[in-house]
PDB file of C-alpha atoms in Angstrom:
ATOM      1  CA  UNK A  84      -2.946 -22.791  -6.781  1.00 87.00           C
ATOM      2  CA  UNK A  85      -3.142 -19.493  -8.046  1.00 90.00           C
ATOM      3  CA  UNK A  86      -5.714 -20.443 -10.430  1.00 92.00           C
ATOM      4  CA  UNK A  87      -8.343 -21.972  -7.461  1.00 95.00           C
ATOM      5  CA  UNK A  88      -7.960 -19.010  -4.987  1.00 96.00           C
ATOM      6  CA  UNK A  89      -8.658 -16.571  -7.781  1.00 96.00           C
ATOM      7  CA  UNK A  90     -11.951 -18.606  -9.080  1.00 96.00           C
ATOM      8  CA  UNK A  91     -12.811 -18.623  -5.292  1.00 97.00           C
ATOM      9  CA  UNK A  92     -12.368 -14.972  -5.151  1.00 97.00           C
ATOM     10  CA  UNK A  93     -14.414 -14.022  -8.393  1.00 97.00           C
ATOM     11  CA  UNK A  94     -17.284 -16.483  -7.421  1.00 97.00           C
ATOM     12  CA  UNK A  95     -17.415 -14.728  -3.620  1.00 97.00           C
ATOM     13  CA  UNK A  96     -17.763 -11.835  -5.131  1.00 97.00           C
ATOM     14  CA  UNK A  97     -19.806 -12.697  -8.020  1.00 97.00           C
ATOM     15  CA  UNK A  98     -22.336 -14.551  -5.460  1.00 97.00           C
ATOM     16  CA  UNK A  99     -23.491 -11.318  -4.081  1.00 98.00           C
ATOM     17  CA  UNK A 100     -24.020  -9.993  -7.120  1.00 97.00           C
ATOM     18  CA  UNK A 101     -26.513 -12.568  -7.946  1.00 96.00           C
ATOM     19  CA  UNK A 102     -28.157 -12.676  -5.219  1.00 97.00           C
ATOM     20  CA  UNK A 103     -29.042  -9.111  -5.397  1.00 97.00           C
ATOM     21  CA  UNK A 104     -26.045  -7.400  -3.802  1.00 98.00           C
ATOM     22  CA  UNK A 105     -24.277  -3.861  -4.516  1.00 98.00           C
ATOM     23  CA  UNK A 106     -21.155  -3.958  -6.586  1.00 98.00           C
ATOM     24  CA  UNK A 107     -19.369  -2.829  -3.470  1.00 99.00           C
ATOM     25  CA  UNK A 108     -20.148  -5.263  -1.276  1.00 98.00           C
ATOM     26  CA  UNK A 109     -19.023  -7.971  -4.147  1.00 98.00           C
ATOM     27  CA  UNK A 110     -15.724  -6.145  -4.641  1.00 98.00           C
ATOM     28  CA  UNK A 111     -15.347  -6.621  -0.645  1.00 99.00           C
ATOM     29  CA  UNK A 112     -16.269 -10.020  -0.515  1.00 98.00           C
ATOM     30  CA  UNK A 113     -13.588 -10.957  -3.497  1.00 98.00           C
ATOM     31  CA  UNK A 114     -10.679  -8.605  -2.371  1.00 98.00           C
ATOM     32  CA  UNK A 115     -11.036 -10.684   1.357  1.00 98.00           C
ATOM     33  CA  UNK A 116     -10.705 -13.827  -0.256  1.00 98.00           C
ATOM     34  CA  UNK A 117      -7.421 -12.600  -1.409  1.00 97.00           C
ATOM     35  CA  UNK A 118      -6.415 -10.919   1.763  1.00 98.00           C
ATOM     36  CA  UNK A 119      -6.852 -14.291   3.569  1.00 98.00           C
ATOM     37  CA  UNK A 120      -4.936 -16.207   1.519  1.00 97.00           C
ATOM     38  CA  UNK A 121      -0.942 -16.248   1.315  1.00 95.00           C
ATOM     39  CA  UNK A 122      -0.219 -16.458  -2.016  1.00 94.00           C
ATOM     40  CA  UNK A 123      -1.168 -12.453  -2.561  1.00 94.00           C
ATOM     41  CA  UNK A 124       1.087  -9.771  -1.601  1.00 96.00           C
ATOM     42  CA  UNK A 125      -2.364  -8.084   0.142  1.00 97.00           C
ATOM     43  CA  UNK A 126      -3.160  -8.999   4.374  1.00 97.00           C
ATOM     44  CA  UNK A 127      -1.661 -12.483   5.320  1.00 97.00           C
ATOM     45  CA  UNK A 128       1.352 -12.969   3.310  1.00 96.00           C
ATOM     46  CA  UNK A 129       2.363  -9.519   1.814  1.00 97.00           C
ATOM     47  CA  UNK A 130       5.822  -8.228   1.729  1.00 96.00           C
ATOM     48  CA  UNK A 131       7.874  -6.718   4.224  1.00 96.00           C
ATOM     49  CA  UNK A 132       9.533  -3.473   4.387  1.00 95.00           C
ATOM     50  CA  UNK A 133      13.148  -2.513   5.173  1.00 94.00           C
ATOM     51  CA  UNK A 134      12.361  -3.296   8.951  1.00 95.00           C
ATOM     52  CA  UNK A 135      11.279  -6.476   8.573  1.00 96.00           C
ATOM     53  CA  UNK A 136       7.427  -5.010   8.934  1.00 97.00           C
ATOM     54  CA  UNK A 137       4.362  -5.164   7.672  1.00 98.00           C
ATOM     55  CA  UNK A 138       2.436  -1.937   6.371  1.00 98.00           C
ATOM     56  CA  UNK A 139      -0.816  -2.204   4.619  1.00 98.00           C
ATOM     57  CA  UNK A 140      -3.083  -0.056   2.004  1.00 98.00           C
ATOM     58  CA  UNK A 141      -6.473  -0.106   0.353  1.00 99.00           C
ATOM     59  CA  UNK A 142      -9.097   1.466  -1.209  1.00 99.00           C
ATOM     60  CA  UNK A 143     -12.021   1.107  -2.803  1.00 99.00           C
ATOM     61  CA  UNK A 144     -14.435   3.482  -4.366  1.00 99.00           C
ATOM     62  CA  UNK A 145     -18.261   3.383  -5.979  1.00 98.00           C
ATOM     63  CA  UNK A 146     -19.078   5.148  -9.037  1.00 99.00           C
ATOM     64  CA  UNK A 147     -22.481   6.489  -8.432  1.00 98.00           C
ATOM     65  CA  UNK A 148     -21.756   9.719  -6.269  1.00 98.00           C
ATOM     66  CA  UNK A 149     -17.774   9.380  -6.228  1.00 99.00           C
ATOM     67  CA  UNK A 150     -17.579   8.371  -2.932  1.00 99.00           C
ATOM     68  CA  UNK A 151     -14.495   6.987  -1.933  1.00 99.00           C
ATOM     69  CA  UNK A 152     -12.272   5.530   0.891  1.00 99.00           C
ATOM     70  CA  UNK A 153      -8.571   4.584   1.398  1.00 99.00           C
ATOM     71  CA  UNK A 154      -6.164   3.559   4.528  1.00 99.00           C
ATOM     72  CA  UNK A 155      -2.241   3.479   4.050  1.00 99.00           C
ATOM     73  CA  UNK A 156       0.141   2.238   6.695  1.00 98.00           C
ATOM     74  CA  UNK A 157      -2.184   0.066   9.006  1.00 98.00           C
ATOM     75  CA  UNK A 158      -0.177  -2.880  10.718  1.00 98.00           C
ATOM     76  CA  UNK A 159      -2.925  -4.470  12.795  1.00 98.00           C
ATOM     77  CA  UNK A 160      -5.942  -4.769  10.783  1.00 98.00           C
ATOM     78  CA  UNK A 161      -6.610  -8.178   9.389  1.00 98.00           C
ATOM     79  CA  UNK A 162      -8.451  -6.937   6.362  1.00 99.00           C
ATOM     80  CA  UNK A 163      -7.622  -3.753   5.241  1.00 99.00           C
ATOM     81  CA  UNK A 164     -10.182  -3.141   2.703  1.00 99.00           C
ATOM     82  CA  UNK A 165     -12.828  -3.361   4.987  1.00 99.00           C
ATOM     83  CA  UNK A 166     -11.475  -0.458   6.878  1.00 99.00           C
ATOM     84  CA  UNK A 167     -11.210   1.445   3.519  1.00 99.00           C
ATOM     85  CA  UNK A 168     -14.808   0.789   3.258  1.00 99.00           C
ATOM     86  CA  UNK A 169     -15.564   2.066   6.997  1.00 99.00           C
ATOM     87  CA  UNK A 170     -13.915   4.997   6.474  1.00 99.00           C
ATOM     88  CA  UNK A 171     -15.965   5.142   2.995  1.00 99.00           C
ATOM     89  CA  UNK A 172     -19.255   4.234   4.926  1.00 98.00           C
ATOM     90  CA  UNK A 173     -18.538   5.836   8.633  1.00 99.00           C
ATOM     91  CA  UNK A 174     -16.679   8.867   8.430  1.00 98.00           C
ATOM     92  CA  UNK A 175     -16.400  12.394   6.475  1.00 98.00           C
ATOM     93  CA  UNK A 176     -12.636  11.344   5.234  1.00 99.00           C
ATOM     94  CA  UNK A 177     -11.606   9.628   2.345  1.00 99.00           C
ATOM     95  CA  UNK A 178      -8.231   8.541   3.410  1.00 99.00           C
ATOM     96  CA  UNK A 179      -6.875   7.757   7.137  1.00 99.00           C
ATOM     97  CA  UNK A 180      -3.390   6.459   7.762  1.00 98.00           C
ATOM     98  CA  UNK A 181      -1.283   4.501  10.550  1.00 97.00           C
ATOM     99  CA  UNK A 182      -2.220   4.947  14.393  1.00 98.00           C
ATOM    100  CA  UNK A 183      -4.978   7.187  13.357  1.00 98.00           C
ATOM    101  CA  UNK A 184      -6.560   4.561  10.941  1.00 99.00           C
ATOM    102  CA  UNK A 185      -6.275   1.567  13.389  1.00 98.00           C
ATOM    103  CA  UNK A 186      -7.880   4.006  16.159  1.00 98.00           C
ATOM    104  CA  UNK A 187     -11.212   4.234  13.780  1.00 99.00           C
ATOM    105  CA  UNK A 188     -10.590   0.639  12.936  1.00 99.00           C
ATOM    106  CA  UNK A 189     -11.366  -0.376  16.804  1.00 98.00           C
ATOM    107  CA  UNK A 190     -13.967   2.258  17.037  1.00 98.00           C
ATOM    108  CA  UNK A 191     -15.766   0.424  14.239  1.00 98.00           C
ATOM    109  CA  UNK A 192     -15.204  -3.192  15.315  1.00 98.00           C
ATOM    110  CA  UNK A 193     -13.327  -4.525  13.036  1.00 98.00           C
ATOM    111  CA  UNK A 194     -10.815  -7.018  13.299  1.00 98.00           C
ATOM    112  CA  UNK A 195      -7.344  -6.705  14.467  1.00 98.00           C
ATOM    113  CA  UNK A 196      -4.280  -9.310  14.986  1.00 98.00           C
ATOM    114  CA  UNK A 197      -0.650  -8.844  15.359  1.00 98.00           C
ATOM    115  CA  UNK A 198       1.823  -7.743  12.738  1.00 98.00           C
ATOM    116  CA  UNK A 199       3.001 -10.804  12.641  1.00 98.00           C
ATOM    117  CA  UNK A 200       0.140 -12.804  11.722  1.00 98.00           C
ATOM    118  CA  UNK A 201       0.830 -11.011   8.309  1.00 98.00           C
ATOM    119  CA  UNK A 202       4.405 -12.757   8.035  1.00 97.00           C
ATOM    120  CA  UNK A 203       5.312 -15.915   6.043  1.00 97.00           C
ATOM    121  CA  UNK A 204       8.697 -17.654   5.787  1.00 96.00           C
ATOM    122  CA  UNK A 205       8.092 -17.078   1.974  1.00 94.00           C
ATOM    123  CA  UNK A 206       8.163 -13.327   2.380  1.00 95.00           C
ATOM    124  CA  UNK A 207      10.564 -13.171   4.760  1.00 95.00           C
ATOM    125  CA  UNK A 208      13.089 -15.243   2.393  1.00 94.00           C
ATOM    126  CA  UNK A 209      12.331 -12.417  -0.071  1.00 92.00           C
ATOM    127  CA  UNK A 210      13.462  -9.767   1.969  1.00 93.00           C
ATOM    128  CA  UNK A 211      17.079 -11.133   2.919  1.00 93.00           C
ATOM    129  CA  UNK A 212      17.184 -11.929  -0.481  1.00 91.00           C
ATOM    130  CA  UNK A 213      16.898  -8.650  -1.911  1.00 89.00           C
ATOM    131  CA  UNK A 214      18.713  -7.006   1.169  1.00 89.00           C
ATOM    132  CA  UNK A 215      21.498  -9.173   0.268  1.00 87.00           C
ATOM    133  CA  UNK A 216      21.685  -9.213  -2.942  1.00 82.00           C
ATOM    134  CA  UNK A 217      20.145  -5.586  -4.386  1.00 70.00           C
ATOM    135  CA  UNK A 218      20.140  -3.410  -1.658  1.00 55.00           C
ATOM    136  CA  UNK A 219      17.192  -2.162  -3.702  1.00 57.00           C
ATOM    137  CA  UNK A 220      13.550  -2.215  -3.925  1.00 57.00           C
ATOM    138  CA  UNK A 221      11.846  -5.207  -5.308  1.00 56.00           C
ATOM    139  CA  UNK A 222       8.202  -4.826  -6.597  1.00 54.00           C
ATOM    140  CA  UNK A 223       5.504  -7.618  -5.388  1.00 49.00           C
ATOM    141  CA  UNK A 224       2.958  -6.721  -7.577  1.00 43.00           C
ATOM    142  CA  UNK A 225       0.491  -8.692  -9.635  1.00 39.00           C
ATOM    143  CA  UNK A 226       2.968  -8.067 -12.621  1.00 39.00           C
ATOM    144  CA  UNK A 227       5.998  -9.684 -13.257  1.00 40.00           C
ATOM    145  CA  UNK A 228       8.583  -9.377 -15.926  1.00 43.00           C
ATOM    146  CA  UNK A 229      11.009 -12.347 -17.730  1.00 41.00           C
ATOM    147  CA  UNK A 230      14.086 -11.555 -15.605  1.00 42.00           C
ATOM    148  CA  UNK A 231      15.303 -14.532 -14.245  1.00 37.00           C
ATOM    149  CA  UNK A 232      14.790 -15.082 -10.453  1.00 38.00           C
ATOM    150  CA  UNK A 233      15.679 -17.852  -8.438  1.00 34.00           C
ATOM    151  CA  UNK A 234      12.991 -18.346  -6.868  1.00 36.00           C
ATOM    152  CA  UNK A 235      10.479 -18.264 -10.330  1.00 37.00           C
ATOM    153  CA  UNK A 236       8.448 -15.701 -11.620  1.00 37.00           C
ATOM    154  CA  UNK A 237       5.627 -15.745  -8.516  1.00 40.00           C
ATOM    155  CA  UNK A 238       7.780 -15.185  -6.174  1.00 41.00           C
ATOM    156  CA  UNK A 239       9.329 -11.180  -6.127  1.00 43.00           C
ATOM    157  CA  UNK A 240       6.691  -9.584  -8.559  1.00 50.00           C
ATOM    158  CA  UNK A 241       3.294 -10.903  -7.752  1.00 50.00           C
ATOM    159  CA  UNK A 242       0.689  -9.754  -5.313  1.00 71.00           C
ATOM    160  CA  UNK A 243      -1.275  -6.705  -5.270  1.00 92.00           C
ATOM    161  CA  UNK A 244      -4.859  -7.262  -5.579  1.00 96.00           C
ATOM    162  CA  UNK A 245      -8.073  -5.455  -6.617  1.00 97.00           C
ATOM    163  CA  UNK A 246     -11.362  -5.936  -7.812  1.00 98.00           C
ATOM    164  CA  UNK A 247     -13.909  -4.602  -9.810  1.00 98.00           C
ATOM    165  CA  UNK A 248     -17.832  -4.871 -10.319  1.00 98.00           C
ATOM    166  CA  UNK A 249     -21.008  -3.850 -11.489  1.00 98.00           C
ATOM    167  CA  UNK A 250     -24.038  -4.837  -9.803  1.00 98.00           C
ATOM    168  CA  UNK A 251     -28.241  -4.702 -11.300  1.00 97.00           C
ATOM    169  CA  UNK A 252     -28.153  -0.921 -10.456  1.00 98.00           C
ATOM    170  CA  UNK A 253     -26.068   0.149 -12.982  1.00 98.00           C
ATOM    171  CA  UNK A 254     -23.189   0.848  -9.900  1.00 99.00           C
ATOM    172  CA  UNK A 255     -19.530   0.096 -10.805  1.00 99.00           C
ATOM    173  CA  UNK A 256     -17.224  -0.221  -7.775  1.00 99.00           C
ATOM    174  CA  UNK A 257     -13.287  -0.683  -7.434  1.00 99.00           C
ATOM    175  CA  UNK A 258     -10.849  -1.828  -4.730  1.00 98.00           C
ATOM    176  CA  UNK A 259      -7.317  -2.350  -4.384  1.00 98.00           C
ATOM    177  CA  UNK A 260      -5.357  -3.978  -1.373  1.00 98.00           C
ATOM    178  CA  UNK A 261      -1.862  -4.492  -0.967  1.00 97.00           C
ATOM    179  CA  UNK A 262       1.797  -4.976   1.121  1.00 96.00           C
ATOM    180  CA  UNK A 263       3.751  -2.574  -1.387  1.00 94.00           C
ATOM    181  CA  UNK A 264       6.786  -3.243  -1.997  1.00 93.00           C
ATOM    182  CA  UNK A 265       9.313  -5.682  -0.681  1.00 92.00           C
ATOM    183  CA  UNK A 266      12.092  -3.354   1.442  1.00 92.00           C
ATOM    184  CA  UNK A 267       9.997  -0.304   1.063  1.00 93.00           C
ATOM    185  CA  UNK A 268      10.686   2.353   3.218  1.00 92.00           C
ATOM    186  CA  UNK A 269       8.781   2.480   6.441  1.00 94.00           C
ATOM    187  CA  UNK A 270       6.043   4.993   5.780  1.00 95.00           C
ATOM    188  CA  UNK A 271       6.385   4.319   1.781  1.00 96.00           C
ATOM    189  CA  UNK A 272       3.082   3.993   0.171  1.00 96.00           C
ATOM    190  CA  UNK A 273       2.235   3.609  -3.373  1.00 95.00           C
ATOM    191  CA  UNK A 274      -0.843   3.856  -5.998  1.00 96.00           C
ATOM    192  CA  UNK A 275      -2.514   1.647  -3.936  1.00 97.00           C
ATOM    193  CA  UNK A 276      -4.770   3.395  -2.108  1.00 98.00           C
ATOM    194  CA  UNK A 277      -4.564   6.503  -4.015  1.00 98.00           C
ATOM    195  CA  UNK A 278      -8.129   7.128  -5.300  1.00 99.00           C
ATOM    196  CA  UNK A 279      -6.958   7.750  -9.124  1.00 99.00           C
ATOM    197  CA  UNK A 280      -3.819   6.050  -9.272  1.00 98.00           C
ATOM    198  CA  UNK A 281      -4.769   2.405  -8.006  1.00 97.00           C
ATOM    199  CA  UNK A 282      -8.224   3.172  -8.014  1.00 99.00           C
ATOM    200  CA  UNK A 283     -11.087   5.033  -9.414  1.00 99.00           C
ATOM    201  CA  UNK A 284     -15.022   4.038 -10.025  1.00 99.00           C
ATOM    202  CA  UNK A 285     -17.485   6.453 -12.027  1.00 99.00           C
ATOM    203  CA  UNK A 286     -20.463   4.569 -13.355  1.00 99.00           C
ATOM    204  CA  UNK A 287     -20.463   7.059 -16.724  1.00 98.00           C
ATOM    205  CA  UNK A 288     -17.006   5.537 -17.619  1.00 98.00           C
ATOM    206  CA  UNK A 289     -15.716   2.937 -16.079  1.00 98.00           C
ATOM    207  CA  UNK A 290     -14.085   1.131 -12.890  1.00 99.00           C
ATOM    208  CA  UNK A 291     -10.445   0.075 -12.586  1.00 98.00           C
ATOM    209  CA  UNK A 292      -7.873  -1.373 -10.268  1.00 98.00           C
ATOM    210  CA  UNK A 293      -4.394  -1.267 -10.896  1.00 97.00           C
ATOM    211  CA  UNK A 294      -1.297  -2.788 -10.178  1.00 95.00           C
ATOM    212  CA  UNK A 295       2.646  -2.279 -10.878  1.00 94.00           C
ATOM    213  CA  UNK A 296       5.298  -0.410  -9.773  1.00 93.00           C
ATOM    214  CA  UNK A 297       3.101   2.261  -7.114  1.00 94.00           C
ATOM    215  CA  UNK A 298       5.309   5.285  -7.929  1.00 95.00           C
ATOM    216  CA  UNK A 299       4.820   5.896 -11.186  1.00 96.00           C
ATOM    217  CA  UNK A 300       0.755   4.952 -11.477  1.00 97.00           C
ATOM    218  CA  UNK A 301       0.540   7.823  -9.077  1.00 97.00           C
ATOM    219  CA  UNK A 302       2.777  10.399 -11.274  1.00 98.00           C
ATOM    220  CA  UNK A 303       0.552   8.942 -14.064  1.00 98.00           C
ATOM    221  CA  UNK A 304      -3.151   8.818 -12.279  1.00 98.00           C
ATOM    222  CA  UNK A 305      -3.230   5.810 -13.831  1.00 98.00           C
ATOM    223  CA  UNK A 306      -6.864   4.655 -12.919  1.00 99.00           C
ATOM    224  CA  UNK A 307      -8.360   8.453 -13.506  1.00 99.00           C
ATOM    225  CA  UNK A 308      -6.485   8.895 -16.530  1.00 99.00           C
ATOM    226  CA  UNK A 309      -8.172   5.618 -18.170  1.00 99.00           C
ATOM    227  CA  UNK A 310     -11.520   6.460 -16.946  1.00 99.00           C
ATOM    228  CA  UNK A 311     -11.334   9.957 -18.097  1.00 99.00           C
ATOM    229  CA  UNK A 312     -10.122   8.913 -21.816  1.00 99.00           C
ATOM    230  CA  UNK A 313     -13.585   7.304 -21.950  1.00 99.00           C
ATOM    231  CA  UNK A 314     -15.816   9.777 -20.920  1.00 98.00           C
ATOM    232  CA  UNK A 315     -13.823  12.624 -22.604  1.00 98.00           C
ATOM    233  CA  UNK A 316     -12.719  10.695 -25.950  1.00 98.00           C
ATOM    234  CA  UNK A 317     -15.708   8.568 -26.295  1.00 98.00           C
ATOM    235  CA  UNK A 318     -13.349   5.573 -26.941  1.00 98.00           C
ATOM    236  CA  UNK A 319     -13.377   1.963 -25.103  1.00 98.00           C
ATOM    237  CA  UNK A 320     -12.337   0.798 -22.121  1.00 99.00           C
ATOM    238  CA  UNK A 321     -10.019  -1.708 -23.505  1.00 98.00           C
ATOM    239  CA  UNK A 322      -8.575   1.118 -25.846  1.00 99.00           C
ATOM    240  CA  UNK A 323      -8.331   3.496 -23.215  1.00 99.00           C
ATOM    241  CA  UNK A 324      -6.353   0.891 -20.838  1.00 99.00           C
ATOM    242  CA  UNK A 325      -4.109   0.144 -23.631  1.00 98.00           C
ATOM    243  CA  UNK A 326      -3.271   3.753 -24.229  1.00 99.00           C
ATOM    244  CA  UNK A 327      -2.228   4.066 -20.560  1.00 99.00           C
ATOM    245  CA  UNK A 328      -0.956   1.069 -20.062  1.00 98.00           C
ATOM    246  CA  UNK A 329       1.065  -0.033 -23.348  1.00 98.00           C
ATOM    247  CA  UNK A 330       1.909   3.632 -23.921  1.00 98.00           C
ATOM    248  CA  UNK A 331       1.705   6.138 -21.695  1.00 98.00           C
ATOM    249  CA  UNK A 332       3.493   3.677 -18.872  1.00 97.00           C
ATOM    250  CA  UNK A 333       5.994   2.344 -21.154  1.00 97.00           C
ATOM    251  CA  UNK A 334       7.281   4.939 -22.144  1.00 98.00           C
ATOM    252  CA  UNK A 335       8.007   5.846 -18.682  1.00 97.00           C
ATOM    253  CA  UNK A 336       9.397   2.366 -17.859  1.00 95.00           C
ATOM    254  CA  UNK A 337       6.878   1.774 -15.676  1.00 94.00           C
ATOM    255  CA  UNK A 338       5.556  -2.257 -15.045  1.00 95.00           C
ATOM    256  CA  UNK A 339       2.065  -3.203 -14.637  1.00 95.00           C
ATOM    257  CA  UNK A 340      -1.547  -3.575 -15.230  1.00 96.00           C
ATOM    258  CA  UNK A 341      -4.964  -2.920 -14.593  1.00 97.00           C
ATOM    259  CA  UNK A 342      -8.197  -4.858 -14.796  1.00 97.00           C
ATOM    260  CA  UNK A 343     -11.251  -2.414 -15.236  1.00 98.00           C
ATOM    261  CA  UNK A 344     -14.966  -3.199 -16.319  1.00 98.00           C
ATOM    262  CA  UNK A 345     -17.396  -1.115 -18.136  1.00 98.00           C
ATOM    263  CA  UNK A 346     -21.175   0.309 -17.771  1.00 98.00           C
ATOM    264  CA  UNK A 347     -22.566  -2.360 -19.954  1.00 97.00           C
ATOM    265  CA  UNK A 348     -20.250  -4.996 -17.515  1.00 97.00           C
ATOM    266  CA  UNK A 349     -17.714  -5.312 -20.126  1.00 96.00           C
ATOM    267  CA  UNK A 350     -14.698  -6.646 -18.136  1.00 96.00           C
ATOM    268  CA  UNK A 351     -11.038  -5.917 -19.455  1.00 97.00           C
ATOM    269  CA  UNK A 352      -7.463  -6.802 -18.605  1.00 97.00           C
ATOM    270  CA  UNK A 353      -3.969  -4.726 -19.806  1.00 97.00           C
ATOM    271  CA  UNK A 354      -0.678  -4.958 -18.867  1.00 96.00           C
ATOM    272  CA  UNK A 355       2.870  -4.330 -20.167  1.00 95.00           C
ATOM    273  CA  UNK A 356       4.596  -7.167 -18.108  1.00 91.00           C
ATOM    274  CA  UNK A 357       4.941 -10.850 -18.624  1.00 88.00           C
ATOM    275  CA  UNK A 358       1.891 -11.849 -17.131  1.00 88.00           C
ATOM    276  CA  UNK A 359      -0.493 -10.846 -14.714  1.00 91.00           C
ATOM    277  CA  UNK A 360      -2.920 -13.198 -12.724  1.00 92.00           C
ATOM    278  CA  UNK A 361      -6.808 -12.277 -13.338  1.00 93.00           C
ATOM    279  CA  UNK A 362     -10.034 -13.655 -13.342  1.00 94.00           C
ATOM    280  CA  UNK A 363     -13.511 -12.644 -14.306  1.00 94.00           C
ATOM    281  CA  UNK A 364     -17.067 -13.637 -14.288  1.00 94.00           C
ATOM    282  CA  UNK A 365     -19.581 -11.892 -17.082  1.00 91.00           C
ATOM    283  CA  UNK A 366     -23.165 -11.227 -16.674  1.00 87.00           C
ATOM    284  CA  UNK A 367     -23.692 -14.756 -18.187  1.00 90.00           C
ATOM    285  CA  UNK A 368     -22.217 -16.397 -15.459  1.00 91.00           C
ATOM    286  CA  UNK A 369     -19.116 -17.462 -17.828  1.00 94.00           C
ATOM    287  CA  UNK A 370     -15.634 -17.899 -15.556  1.00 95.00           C
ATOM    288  CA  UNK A 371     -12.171 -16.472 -17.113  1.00 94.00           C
ATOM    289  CA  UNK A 372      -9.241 -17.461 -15.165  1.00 94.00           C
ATOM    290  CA  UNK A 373      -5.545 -16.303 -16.971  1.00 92.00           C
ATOM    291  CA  UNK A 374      -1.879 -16.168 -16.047  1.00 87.00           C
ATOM    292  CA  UNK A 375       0.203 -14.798 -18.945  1.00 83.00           C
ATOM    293  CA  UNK A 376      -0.253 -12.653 -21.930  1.00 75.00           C
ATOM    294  CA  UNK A 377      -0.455 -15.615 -24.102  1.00 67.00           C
ATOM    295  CA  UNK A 378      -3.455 -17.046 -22.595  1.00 66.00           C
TER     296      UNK A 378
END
């Protein structure tokens, strides 16, 4: 299931790129995919918060001047990215939230529904769950640890998604989409949309979208902090992921991943948790789809 919607996803995205497209547009095109569907904790099906809402962030950014845009809090919009990228594209901010962001989102056209369109039993189930049994906060991110869980490993930690691309300009894009966390706060928001923590695209280094628990990637400017070990220490991508990721995060406890791709297209994957769903397409046209670390 999991392993179809994110082939769809890569291949949307990976069609615009061959026919000629920009890296954002691709990055768009492979982030809706995953907003549409209800298996991703991102648009339809993402988690609710400790009301029994739904509150939505994304970004995305583009590596050639640094230009960037994120919403946090939006209820209403169907596809969330896409008003990250209006706000990128149509106005002078880089980051609108709640009533203000939905305002822009109808002067712009895009499209709305109800807040519950977002909701699925599934998601619901996880709520009362974790209400009844934690009276915590449950991450629904695209990483999940081996705790046991009744109901399996994709159920509480999966979700978050992002995307990232280069396209025959040289121009290396990022976006990131998500519902949080199950029983967030209302008004919570996390790395998502944080341009440097969830995301970050400079076409000298690199572009990367993250995912995990939201808290700490911000404290740790997680996607910056990779890109910046490359252009600064002249080292890899995959080295530089690793040192945030397998280091720098664990030794703050901190679960999660990123996924991050190059300026010669290189595309790589890191993550301290179990597993973490991903996909990629290289410049050859060769499809990756993997679930755990072992794969």
């Amino acid at each position: 299931l999991y392993q179809a919607k994110l082939t769809e996803a890569v291949q949307a995205g990976h069609e615009i790129l061959i026919t000629g497209g920009r890296s954002r547009d691709a990055v768009i095109a492979a982030i809706n995919v995953m907003e549409d569907s209800p298996l991703f904790n991102a648009g339809l099906g993402a988690v609710f918060n400790h009301a029994g809402d739904i509150e939505l962030d994304a970004s995305i950014m583009e590596g050639r001047l640094l230009n960037a845009g994120a919403v946090a809090g939006v209820g209403r919009i169907k596809n969330p990215i896409n008003l990250a990228n209006a706000v990128l594209e149509h106005s002078p901010h880089v980051m609108l939230i709640g009533a203000g962001a939905e305002e822009f989102a109808a002067s712009q056209g895009l499209e709305f529904v109800s807040n519950d369109y977002f909701k699925t039993e599934r998601r619901r189930h996880q709520l009362e769950k974790i209400q009844r049994e934690e009276g915590g906060v449950a991450l629904s991110e695209a990483a999940f640890d081996s705790k046991p869980d009744p109901y399996a490993f994709d159920e509480k930690k999966l979700g978050t998604v992002g995307a990232v691309a280069i396209d025959q300009w040289g121009d290396i894009a990022a976006g990131t989409s998500t519902g949080g966390m199950t029983n967030k706060r209302f008004g919570r928001v996390g790395d998502a949309p944080i341009i440097g923590a969830g995301t970050y695209a400079d076409n000298q280094a690199c572009g990367i979208s993250a995912t995990g628990h939201g808290e700490y990637f911000i404290r740790a400017a997680v996607a910056h902090d990779i890109c910046a070990r490359v252009a600064y220490k002249g080292i890899s991508l995959q080295q530089a992921a690793d040192e945030v990721v397998l280091d720098k995060l664990v030794k703050m406890q901190a679960e999660g991943g990123i996924i991050g791709i190059d300026p010669q297209a290189n595309t790589v994957f890191s993550f301290n948790s179990l597993g973490m769903y991903r996909a990629a397409i290289d410049k050859t046209g060769k499809l990756t789809v993997l679930m755990f670390g072992t794969d």
